[in-house]
CSV table of N, CA and C in Angstrom, one decimal:
chain,number,residue,atom,x,y,z
A,1,MET,N,0.8,-1.2,0.0
A,1,MET,CA,0.0,0.0,0.0
A,1,MET,C,0.9,1.3,0.0
A,2,PHE,N,1.9,1.3,0.8
A,2,PHE,CA,2.8,2.5,0.9
A,2,PHE,C,3.4,2.8,-0.4
A,3,SER,N,3.8,1.8,-1.2
A,3,SER,CA,4.5,2.0,-2.4
A,3,SER,C,3.6,2.8,-3.4
A,4,ALA,N,2.3,2.6,-3.4
A,4,ALA,CA,1.5,3.3,-4.3
A,4,ALA,C,1.2,4.8,-3.9
A,5,ILE,N,1.1,5.0,-2.6
A,5,ILE,CA,0.8,6.4,-2.1
A,5,ILE,C,2.0,7.1,-1.6
A,6,ARG,N,3.2,6.4,-1.5
A,6,ARG,CA,4.4,7.0,-0.9
A,6,ARG,C,4.7,8.3,-1.4
A,7,PRO,N,4.8,8.5,-2.7
A,7,PRO,CA,5.2,9.9,-3.3
A,7,PRO,C,4.2,11.0,-2.9
A,8,TYR,N,3.0,10.6,-2.6
A,8,TYR,CA,1.9,11.6,-2.3
A,8,TYR,C,1.6,11.8,-0.9
A,9,MET,N,2.3,11.0,0.0
A,9,MET,CA,2.0,11.1,1.4
A,9,MET,C,2.2,12.5,2.0
A,10,PRO,N,3.3,13.2,1.7
A,10,PRO,CA,3.5,14.5,2.3
A,10,PRO,C,2.4,15.5,1.8
A,11,LEU,N,2.0,15.4,0.6
A,11,LEU,CA,0.9,16.3,0.1
A,11,LEU,C,-0.4,15.9,0.7
A,12,ILE,N,-0.7,14.6,0.9
A,12,ILE,CA,-1.9,14.2,1.5
A,12,ILE,C,-1.9,14.7,2.9
A,13,PHE,N,-0.9,14.5,3.7
A,13,PHE,CA,-0.8,14.9,5.1
A,13,PHE,C,-1.0,16.4,5.2
A,14,THR,N,-0.3,17.2,4.3
A,14,THR,CA,-0.5,18.6,4.3
A,14,THR,C,-1.9,19.0,4.1
A,15,LEU,N,-2.5,18.4,3.1
A,15,LEU,CA,-3.9,18.8,2.8
A,15,LEU,C,-4.8,18.4,3.9
A,16,LEU,N,-4.6,17.3,4.6
A,16,LEU,CA,-5.4,16.9,5.7
A,16,LEU,C,-5.3,17.8,6.9
A,17,TRP,N,-4.1,18.3,7.1
A,17,TRP,CA,-3.9,19.3,8.2
A,17,TRP,C,-4.6,20.6,7.8
A,18,LEU,N,-4.5,21.0,6.6
A,18,LEU,CA,-5.1,22.3,6.2
A,18,LEU,C,-6.6,22.2,6.3
A,19,ILE,N,-7.2,21.0,5.9
A,19,ILE,CA,-8.6,20.8,6.0
A,19,ILE,C,-9.0,20.8,7.5
A,20,ALA,N,-8.2,20.2,8.3
A,20,ALA,CA,-8.5,20.1,9.7
A,20,ALA,C,-8.6,21.5,10.4
A,21,ILE,N,-7.6,22.4,10.0
A,21,ILE,CA,-7.6,23.7,10.6
A,21,ILE,C,-8.8,24.6,10.0
A,22,TRP,N,-9.0,24.3,8.8
A,22,TRP,CA,-10.2,25.1,8.2
A,22,TRP,C,-11.5,24.7,8.9
A,23,ARG,N,-11.6,23.4,9.2
A,23,ARG,CA,-12.9,22.9,9.7
A,23,ARG,C,-12.9,23.1,11.3
A,24,PHE,N,-11.8,22.9,12.0
A,24,PHE,CA,-11.9,22.8,13.4
A,24,PHE,C,-11.1,24.0,14.1
A,25,GLY,N,-10.4,24.8,13.4
A,25,GLY,CA,-9.6,25.8,14.0
A,25,GLY,C,-10.4,26.9,14.6
A,26,ASP,N,-10.0,27.5,15.6
A,26,ASP,CA,-10.7,28.6,16.3
A,26,ASP,C,-10.3,29.9,15.7
A,27,TRP,N,-10.8,30.2,14.5
A,27,TRP,CA,-10.4,31.3,13.7
A,27,TRP,C,-10.7,32.7,14.3
A,28,ARG,N,-11.7,32.7,15.2
A,28,ARG,CA,-12.0,34.0,15.9
A,28,ARG,C,-10.9,34.4,16.8
A,29,ASN,N,-10.1,33.4,17.3
A,29,ASN,CA,-9.0,33.7,18.2
A,29,ASN,C,-7.6,33.5,17.6
A,30,LEU,N,-7.6,33.5,16.3
A,30,LEU,CA,-6.3,33.3,15.6
A,30,LEU,C,-5.2,34.3,16.1
A,31,LYS,N,-5.6,35.6,16.4
A,31,LYS,CA,-4.7,36.6,16.8
A,31,LYS,C,-4.0,36.2,18.1
A,32,LYS,N,-4.7,35.5,19.0
A,32,LYS,CA,-4.1,35.0,20.2
A,32,LYS,C,-3.1,33.9,20.0
A,33,TYR,N,-3.3,33.1,19.0
A,33,TYR,CA,-2.5,31.9,18.8
A,33,TYR,C,-1.3,32.3,17.9
A,34,TYR,N,-1.5,33.3,17.1
A,34,TYR,CA,-0.5,33.6,16.0
A,34,TYR,C,0.9,33.8,16.5
A,35,PRO,N,1.2,34.5,17.6
A,35,PRO,CA,2.6,34.5,18.1
A,35,PRO,C,3.2,33.2,18.5
A,36,SER,N,2.4,32.3,19.0
A,36,SER,CA,2.9,30.9,19.3
A,36,SER,C,3.1,30.1,18.1
A,37,ILE,N,2.3,30.3,17.1
A,37,ILE,CA,2.5,29.7,15.8
A,37,ILE,C,3.9,30.1,15.2
A,38,LEU,N,4.1,31.4,15.2
A,38,LEU,CA,5.3,32.0,14.7
A,38,LEU,C,6.5,31.5,15.5
A,39,PHE,N,6.4,31.4,16.8
A,39,PHE,CA,7.4,30.9,17.7
A,39,PHE,C,7.8,29.5,17.2
A,40,SER,N,6.9,28.6,17.0
A,40,SER,CA,7.2,27.2,16.6
A,40,SER,C,7.9,27.2,15.2
A,41,THR,N,7.5,28.1,14.4
A,41,THR,CA,8.1,28.1,13.0
A,41,THR,C,9.6,28.6,13.1
A,42,VAL,N,9.8,29.7,13.9
A,42,VAL,CA,11.1,30.2,14.1
A,42,VAL,C,12.1,29.2,14.7
A,43,VAL,N,11.6,28.5,15.7
A,43,VAL,CA,12.4,27.5,16.4
A,43,VAL,C,12.8,26.4,15.4
A,44,SER,N,11.8,25.9,14.7
A,44,SER,CA,12.0,24.9,13.7
A,44,SER,C,13.0,25.3,12.6
A,45,LEU,N,12.8,26.5,12.1
A,45,LEU,CA,13.7,26.9,11.1
A,45,LEU,C,15.2,27.1,11.6
A,46,THR,N,15.3,27.5,12.9
A,46,THR,CA,16.6,27.6,13.5
A,46,THR,C,17.2,26.2,13.7
A,47,VAL,N,16.5,25.2,14.1
A,47,VAL,CA,17.0,23.9,14.2
A,47,VAL,C,17.4,23.3,12.9
A,48,PHE,N,16.6,23.6,11.8
A,48,PHE,CA,17.0,23.1,10.5
A,48,PHE,C,18.3,23.8,10.1
A,49,HIS,N,18.4,25.1,10.3
A,49,HIS,CA,19.7,25.7,9.9
A,49,HIS,C,20.9,25.2,10.7
A,50,LEU,N,20.7,24.9,12.0
A,50,LEU,CA,21.8,24.4,12.8
A,50,LEU,C,22.2,23.0,12.5
A,51,THR,N,21.2,22.2,12.0
A,51,THR,CA,21.5,20.8,11.7
A,51,THR,C,21.6,20.6,10.2
A,52,HIS,N,21.7,21.6,9.4
A,52,HIS,CA,21.7,21.4,7.9
A,52,HIS,C,22.8,20.5,7.5
A,53,ASN,N,24.0,20.7,8.0
A,53,ASN,CA,25.1,19.8,7.6
A,53,ASN,C,25.3,18.5,8.5
A,54,TYR,N,24.4,18.4,9.5
A,54,TYR,CA,24.5,17.3,10.4
A,54,TYR,C,23.1,17.0,10.8
A,55,PRO,N,22.3,16.5,9.9
A,55,PRO,CA,20.8,16.3,10.1
A,55,PRO,C,20.6,15.2,11.1
A,56,LEU,N,19.6,15.4,12.0
A,56,LEU,CA,19.1,14.4,12.9
A,56,LEU,C,18.0,13.6,12.2
A,57,TRP,N,17.3,14.2,11.2
A,57,TRP,CA,16.3,13.5,10.4
A,57,TRP,C,16.4,14.2,9.0
A,58,LYS,N,15.9,13.5,8.0
A,58,LYS,CA,15.9,14.0,6.7
A,58,LYS,C,14.5,13.6,6.0
A,59,PHE,N,13.9,14.6,5.5
A,59,PHE,CA,12.7,14.3,4.6
A,59,PHE,C,13.3,14.1,3.2
A,60,HIS,N,12.8,13.1,2.5
A,60,HIS,CA,13.2,12.8,1.2
A,60,HIS,C,12.2,13.3,0.1
A,61,SER,N,12.7,13.4,-1.1
A,61,SER,CA,11.8,13.9,-2.2
A,61,SER,C,10.6,13.1,-2.3
A,62,SER,N,9.5,13.8,-2.7
A,62,SER,CA,8.2,13.2,-3.1
A,62,SER,C,7.5,14.1,-4.0
A,63,PHE,N,6.3,13.8,-4.4
A,63,PHE,CA,5.5,14.5,-5.3
A,63,PHE,C,5.4,16.0,-4.9
A,64,LEU,N,5.8,17.0,-5.7
A,64,LEU,CA,5.7,18.4,-5.4
A,64,LEU,C,6.8,18.9,-4.4
A,65,PHE,N,7.5,18.0,-3.7
A,65,PHE,CA,8.5,18.4,-2.8
A,65,PHE,C,9.8,17.7,-3.1
A,66,PRO,N,10.6,18.3,-4.0
A,66,PRO,CA,11.7,17.6,-4.7
A,66,PRO,C,13.0,17.4,-3.8
A,67,ASN,N,13.1,18.1,-2.7
A,67,ASN,CA,14.3,18.0,-1.9
A,67,ASN,C,14.0,18.2,-0.4
A,68,ARG,N,15.1,18.1,0.4
A,68,ARG,CA,15.0,18.2,1.9
A,68,ARG,C,14.5,19.6,2.3
A,69,THR,N,15.1,20.6,1.6
A,69,THR,CA,14.8,22.0,2.0
A,69,THR,C,13.3,22.3,1.7
A,70,ILE,N,12.8,21.9,0.6
A,70,ILE,CA,11.4,22.2,0.3
A,70,ILE,C,10.5,21.4,1.3
A,71,GLN,N,10.9,20.2,1.6
A,71,GLN,CA,10.1,19.4,2.6
A,71,GLN,C,10.1,20.1,3.9
A,72,GLU,N,11.2,20.6,4.4
A,72,GLU,CA,11.3,21.3,5.6
A,72,GLU,C,10.5,22.6,5.6
A,73,LEU,N,10.5,23.3,4.5
A,73,LEU,CA,9.7,24.5,4.4
A,73,LEU,C,8.2,24.2,4.4
A,74,ARG,N,7.8,23.0,3.8
A,74,ARG,CA,6.4,22.6,3.9
A,74,ARG,C,6.1,22.3,5.3
A,75,LEU,N,6.9,21.7,6.1
A,75,LEU,CA,6.7,21.4,7.5
A,75,LEU,C,6.6,22.7,8.3
A,76,ASP,N,7.5,23.7,8.0
A,76,ASP,CA,7.5,24.9,8.8
A,76,ASP,C,6.4,25.9,8.5
A,77,TYR,N,5.9,25.9,7.3
A,77,TYR,CA,4.9,26.9,6.9
A,77,TYR,C,3.5,26.3,6.8
A,78,PHE,N,3.4,25.0,6.8
A,78,PHE,CA,2.0,24.4,6.8
A,78,PHE,C,1.7,23.5,7.9
A,79,ILE,N,2.6,22.5,8.1
A,79,ILE,CA,2.3,21.4,9.1
A,79,ILE,C,2.4,22.0,10.5
A,80,LEU,N,3.5,22.5,10.9
A,80,LEU,CA,3.7,23.0,12.3
A,80,LEU,C,2.7,24.1,12.6
A,81,PRO,N,2.4,25.1,11.8
A,81,PRO,CA,1.4,26.0,12.1
A,81,PRO,C,0.0,25.4,12.3
A,82,SER,N,-0.3,24.4,11.5
A,82,SER,CA,-1.6,23.7,11.6
A,82,SER,C,-1.6,22.9,13.0
A,83,ILE,N,-0.5,22.3,13.3
A,83,ILE,CA,-0.5,21.5,14.6
A,83,ILE,C,-0.7,22.5,15.7
A,84,CYS,N,0.1,23.6,15.7
A,84,CYS,CA,0.0,24.6,16.8
A,84,CYS,C,-1.4,25.2,16.9
A,85,PHE,N,-2.0,25.5,15.8
A,85,PHE,CA,-3.3,26.1,15.8
A,85,PHE,C,-4.3,25.2,16.4
A,86,LEU,N,-4.3,23.9,16.0
A,86,LEU,CA,-5.3,23.0,16.5
A,86,LEU,C,-5.0,22.6,17.9
A,87,PHE,N,-3.7,22.4,18.3
A,87,PHE,CA,-3.4,22.1,19.6
A,87,PHE,C,-3.8,23.2,20.6
A,88,LEU,N,-3.6,24.5,20.2
A,88,LEU,CA,-4.0,25.6,21.1
A,88,LEU,C,-5.5,25.8,21.1
A,89,THR,N,-6.2,25.5,19.9
A,89,THR,CA,-7.6,25.7,19.8
A,89,THR,C,-8.3,24.8,20.9
A,90,PHE,N,-7.9,23.6,21.1
A,90,PHE,CA,-8.6,22.7,22.0
A,90,PHE,C,-8.0,22.6,23.3
A,91,TYR,N,-7.0,23.3,23.6
A,91,TYR,CA,-6.3,23.3,24.9
A,91,TYR,C,-7.1,24.1,25.9
A,92,ARG,N,-8.0,23.4,26.7
A,92,ARG,CA,-8.9,24.1,27.6
A,92,ARG,C,-8.8,23.5,29.0
A,93,TYR,N,-7.8,22.8,29.3
A,93,TYR,CA,-7.7,22.0,30.5
A,93,TYR,C,-7.1,22.7,31.7
A,94,LYS,N,-7.6,22.6,32.9
A,94,LYS,CA,-7.1,23.2,34.1
A,94,LYS,C,-6.2,22.3,34.9
A,95,SER,N,-6.7,21.1,35.1
A,95,SER,CA,-5.9,20.2,36.0
A,95,SER,C,-4.7,19.6,35.3
A,96,ILE,N,-3.7,19.3,36.1
A,96,ILE,CA,-2.4,18.7,35.6
A,96,ILE,C,-2.7,17.4,34.8
A,97,ILE,N,-3.6,16.6,35.4
A,97,ILE,CA,-3.9,15.3,34.8
A,97,ILE,C,-4.5,15.5,33.4
A,98,GLN,N,-5.5,16.4,33.3
A,98,GLN,CA,-6.1,16.7,32.0
A,98,GLN,C,-5.1,17.2,31.0
A,99,GLN,N,-4.2,18.1,31.4
A,99,GLN,CA,-3.2,18.6,30.6
A,99,GLN,C,-2.2,17.5,30.1
A,100,PHE,N,-1.8,16.7,31.0
A,100,PHE,CA,-1.0,15.5,30.7
A,100,PHE,C,-1.6,14.6,29.7
A,101,LEU,N,-2.9,14.3,29.9
A,101,LEU,CA,-3.6,13.4,28.9
A,101,LEU,C,-3.7,14.1,27.6
A,102,TYR,N,-4.0,15.4,27.5
A,102,TYR,CA,-4.2,16.1,26.3
A,102,TYR,C,-2.8,16.1,25.5
A,103,ILE,N,-1.7,16.4,26.2
A,103,ILE,CA,-0.4,16.4,25.6
A,103,ILE,C,0.0,15.0,25.1
A,104,THR,N,-0.4,14.0,25.9
A,104,THR,CA,-0.1,12.6,25.5
A,104,THR,C,-0.8,12.2,24.3
A,105,PHE,N,-2.1,12.6,24.2
A,105,PHE,CA,-2.9,12.3,23.0
A,105,PHE,C,-2.2,12.9,21.8
A,106,TRP,N,-1.8,14.2,21.8
A,106,TRP,CA,-1.2,14.8,20.7
A,106,TRP,C,0.2,14.2,20.4
A,107,THR,N,0.9,13.8,21.4
A,107,THR,CA,2.2,13.2,21.2
A,107,THR,C,2.0,11.8,20.5
A,108,VAL,N,1.1,11.0,20.9
A,108,VAL,CA,0.8,9.8,20.3
A,108,VAL,C,0.3,10.0,18.8
A,109,LEU,N,-0.6,10.9,18.6
A,109,LEU,CA,-1.1,11.2,17.3
A,109,LEU,C,0.1,11.6,16.3
A,110,LEU,N,0.9,12.5,16.7
A,110,LEU,CA,2.0,13.0,15.9
A,110,LEU,C,3.1,12.0,15.7
A,111,SER,N,3.3,11.2,16.7
A,111,SER,CA,4.3,10.1,16.6
A,111,SER,C,3.8,9.0,15.7
A,112,ILE,N,2.6,8.7,15.7
A,112,ILE,CA,2.1,7.7,14.7
A,112,ILE,C,2.2,8.2,13.3
A,113,LEU,N,1.8,9.5,13.1
A,113,LEU,CA,1.9,10.0,11.7
A,113,LEU,C,3.4,10.0,11.3
A,114,GLU,N,4.3,10.4,12.2
A,114,GLU,CA,5.7,10.3,11.8
A,114,GLU,C,6.2,8.9,11.5
A,115,ALA,N,5.7,8.0,12.3
A,115,ALA,CA,6.1,6.6,12.1
A,115,ALA,C,5.6,6.1,10.7
A,116,LEU,N,4.4,6.5,10.3
A,116,LEU,CA,4.0,6.2,8.9
A,116,LEU,C,4.9,6.8,7.9
A,117,LEU,N,5.4,8.0,8.1
A,117,LEU,CA,6.3,8.6,7.1
A,117,LEU,C,7.6,7.9,7.2
A,118,ALA,N,8.1,7.5,8.3
A,118,ALA,CA,9.3,6.7,8.4
A,118,ALA,C,9.2,5.4,7.8
A,119,ASN,N,8.1,4.7,8.0
A,119,ASN,CA,7.9,3.4,7.4
A,119,ASN,C,7.8,3.5,5.8
A,120,ALA,N,7.4,4.6,5.3
A,120,ALA,CA,7.3,4.8,3.9
A,120,ALA,C,8.6,5.4,3.4
A,121,LYS,N,9.6,5.6,4.2
A,121,LYS,CA,11.0,6.1,3.9
A,121,LYS,C,10.9,7.5,3.4
A,122,ILE,N,9.9,8.3,3.8
A,122,ILE,CA,9.8,9.7,3.5
A,122,ILE,C,10.7,10.5,4.4
A,123,ILE,N,10.8,10.0,5.7
A,123,ILE,CA,11.7,10.6,6.6
A,123,ILE,C,12.6,9.5,7.1
A,124,THR,N,13.9,9.8,7.2
A,124,THR,CA,14.9,8.9,7.8
A,124,THR,C,15.6,9.6,8.9
A,125,TYR,N,16.1,8.8,9.9
A,125,TYR,CA,16.8,9.3,11.0
A,125,TYR,C,18.3,9.1,10.9
A,126,HIS,N,19.0,10.1,11.5
A,126,HIS,CA,20.5,10.1,11.4
A,126,HIS,C,21.1,10.6,12.7
A,127,ASN,N,22.4,10.3,12.8
A,127,ASN,CA,23.2,10.9,13.9
A,127,ASN,C,22.6,10.7,15.3
A,128,GLY,N,22.1,9.5,15.6
A,128,GLY,CA,21.6,9.2,16.9
A,128,GLY,C,20.1,9.5,17.1
A,129,TRP,N,19.4,10.1,16.2
A,129,TRP,CA,18.0,10.4,16.3
A,129,TRP,C,17.2,9.1,15.9
A,130,ASN,N,16.0,8.9,16.5
A,130,ASN,CA,15.1,7.8,16.1
A,130,ASN,C,13.7,8.2,16.5
A,131,ILE,N,12.8,7.3,16.2
A,131,ILE,CA,11.4,7.6,16.5
A,131,ILE,C,11.1,7.9,18.0
A,132,TRP,N,11.9,7.3,18.8
A,132,TRP,CA,11.7,7.5,20.3
A,132,TRP,C,12.1,8.9,20.7
A,133,TRP,N,13.2,9.5,20.0
A,133,TRP,CA,13.5,10.9,20.3
A,133,TRP,C,12.4,11.8,19.8
A,134,SER,N,11.8,11.4,18.7
A,134,SER,CA,10.7,12.2,18.2
A,134,SER,C,9.5,12.2,19.2
A,135,VAL,N,9.2,11.1,19.8
A,135,VAL,CA,8.2,11.0,20.9
A,135,VAL,C,8.6,12.0,22.0
A,136,VAL,N,9.8,11.9,22.4
A,136,VAL,CA,10.3,12.8,23.5
A,136,VAL,C,10.2,14.3,23.0
A,137,PHE,N,10.6,14.5,21.8
A,137,PHE,CA,10.5,15.9,21.2
A,137,PHE,C,9.1,16.4,21.3
A,138,TRP,N,8.1,15.7,20.8
A,138,TRP,CA,6.7,16.1,20.9
A,138,TRP,C,6.2,16.3,22.3
A,139,PHE,N,6.6,15.4,23.2
A,139,PHE,CA,6.2,15.5,24.6
A,139,PHE,C,6.7,16.7,25.3
A,140,ILE,N,7.9,17.2,24.8
A,140,ILE,CA,8.4,18.4,25.4
A,140,ILE,C,8.0,19.7,24.6
A,141,SER,N,8.0,19.6,23.3
A,141,SER,CA,7.6,20.7,22.5
A,141,SER,C,6.2,21.3,22.7
A,142,LEU,N,5.3,20.3,22.8
A,142,LEU,CA,3.9,20.8,22.9
A,142,LEU,C,3.6,21.6,24.2
A,143,PRO,N,4.1,21.2,25.3
A,143,PRO,CA,4.0,22.1,26.5
A,143,PRO,C,4.8,23.4,26.4
A,144,VAL,N,5.9,23.4,25.6
A,144,VAL,CA,6.6,24.7,25.4
A,144,VAL,C,5.8,25.6,24.5
A,145,ILE,N,5.1,25.1,23.5
A,145,ILE,CA,4.2,25.9,22.7
A,145,ILE,C,3.1,26.5,23.5
A,146,ARG,N,2.6,25.7,24.4
A,146,ARG,CA,1.5,26.2,25.3
A,146,ARG,C,2.0,27.2,26.3
A,147,LEU,N,3.3,27.0,26.8
A,147,LEU,CA,3.9,27.9,27.6
A,147,LEU,C,4.1,29.3,26.9
A,148,HIS,N,4.5,29.2,25.6
A,148,HIS,CA,4.6,30.4,24.8
A,148,HIS,C,3.3,31.2,24.8
A,149,TYR,N,2.2,30.5,24.7
A,149,TYR,CA,0.9,31.2,24.6
A,149,TYR,C,0.7,32.0,25.9
A,150,SER,N,1.1,31.5,27.0
A,150,SER,CA,0.8,32.3,28.2
A,150,SER,C,2.0,33.1,28.8
A,151,ARG,N,3.2,32.6,28.6
A,151,ARG,CA,4.4,33.2,29.1
A,151,ARG,C,5.5,33.1,28.1
A,152,PRO,N,5.5,34.0,27.0
A,152,PRO,CA,6.5,33.9,25.9
A,152,PRO,C,7.9,33.9,26.4
A,153,PHE,N,8.3,34.7,27.3
A,153,PHE,CA,9.7,34.8,27.7
A,153,PHE,C,10.2,33.4,28.2
A,154,TRP,N,9.5,32.7,29.0
A,154,TRP,CA,9.9,31.4,29.5
A,154,TRP,C,10.0,30.4,28.4
A,155,ALA,N,9.1,30.5,27.5
A,155,ALA,CA,9.1,29.5,26.3
A,155,ALA,C,10.4,29.8,25.5
A,156,TRP,N,10.7,31.0,25.2
A,156,TRP,CA,12.0,31.3,24.5
A,156,TRP,C,13.2,30.8,25.3
A,157,LEU,N,13.2,31.0,26.6
A,157,LEU,CA,14.3,30.5,27.4
A,157,LEU,C,14.4,29.0,27.3
A,158,ALA,N,13.2,28.3,27.5
A,158,ALA,CA,13.2,26.9,27.4
A,158,ALA,C,13.7,26.4,26.0
A,159,ALA,N,13.2,27.0,24.9
A,159,ALA,CA,13.7,26.6,23.6
A,159,ALA,C,15.2,26.8,23.5
A,160,LEU,N,15.7,27.9,24.0
A,160,LEU,CA,17.2,28.1,23.9
A,160,LEU,C,17.9,27.0,24.7
A,161,LEU,N,17.5,26.7,25.9
A,161,LEU,CA,18.1,25.7,26.7
A,161,LEU,C,18.0,24.3,26.1
A,162,LEU,N,16.8,24.0,25.6
A,162,LEU,CA,16.7,22.7,24.9
A,162,LEU,C,17.5,22.5,23.7
A,163,THR,N,17.7,23.6,22.9
A,163,THR,CA,18.5,23.6,21.7
A,163,THR,C,20.0,23.4,22.1
A,164,ILE,N,20.4,24.1,23.2
A,164,ILE,CA,21.8,23.9,23.6
A,164,ILE,C,22.0,22.5,24.1
A,165,LEU,N,21.1,21.9,24.9
A,165,LEU,CA,21.2,20.6,25.4
A,165,LEU,C,21.2,19.6,24.2
A,166,SER,N,20.4,19.8,23.2
A,166,SER,CA,20.4,19.0,22.0
A,166,SER,C,21.7,19.0,21.2
A,167,ILE,N,22.3,20.2,21.1
A,167,ILE,CA,23.6,20.4,20.4
A,167,ILE,C,24.6,19.6,21.1
A,168,ILE,N,24.6,19.7,22.5
A,168,ILE,CA,25.6,19.0,23.3
A,168,ILE,C,25.4,17.4,23.2
A,169,TYR,N,24.2,17.0,23.4
A,169,TYR,CA,23.9,15.6,23.4
A,169,TYR,C,24.2,14.9,22.1
A,170,PHE,N,23.7,15.5,21.0
A,170,PHE,CA,23.8,14.9,19.7
A,170,PHE,C,25.1,15.3,19.0
A,171,GLU,N,26.0,16.0,19.7
A,171,GLU,CA,27.3,16.4,19.2
A,171,GLU,C,27.2,17.1,17.9
A,172,ILE,N,26.3,18.1,17.7
A,172,ILE,CA,26.0,18.8,16.5
A,172,ILE,C,27.2,19.8,16.3
A,173,PRO,N,28.0,19.6,15.2
A,173,PRO,CA,29.2,20.4,15.0
A,173,PRO,C,28.8,21.8,14.6
A,174,ILE,N,28.5,22.7,15.5
A,174,ILE,CA,28.1,24.1,15.1
A,174,ILE,C,29.2,24.9,14.5
A,175,ARG,N,30.5,24.5,14.8
A,175,ARG,CA,31.6,25.2,14.2
A,175,ARG,C,31.7,25.1,12.7
A,176,GLU,N,31.1,24.0,12.2
A,176,GLU,CA,31.1,23.8,10.8
A,176,GLU,C,30.0,24.4,10.0
A,177,LEU,N,29.2,25.2,10.6
A,177,LEU,CA,28.1,25.9,9.9
A,177,LEU,C,28.7,26.9,8.9
A,178,ASP,N,28.1,26.9,7.7
A,178,ASP,CA,28.5,27.9,6.8
A,178,ASP,C,27.5,28.9,6.5
């Protein structure tokens, strides 16, 4: 099954996310979510730039997305904003347990979608990264996005610290950036 739809999976996923935000997004409050959407995009573009010569994951060419850079731009300008918009739209929980369950739901959903892309060889992992790191990534990133919504300074600080820790842990050679 994957071989027949493999080239179209990124396009299909992108269209599904866009349909989901069109149908379920809280458009009346977009102005409230917009700074957090931009935050996730800026952080993702920064990570892509820092790991360009030492990728932790690579998206491979597919229909309409001929290379890694175009795939990453698709992710940064369509997928991540859609995820943030929907995640923040439905984030209405007060108790820690409800928040944990909500974040866990999104982490599982996003990890399953990524696993489908990995199984179809649209995304491959490199330099110590694997699907389990993606699970950890989503489980940390989603609360940071929510933190940005309410306390932007602390979210920027968290993103900076997490980026530094990732550079150290994965031994990303930042001296070789051009």
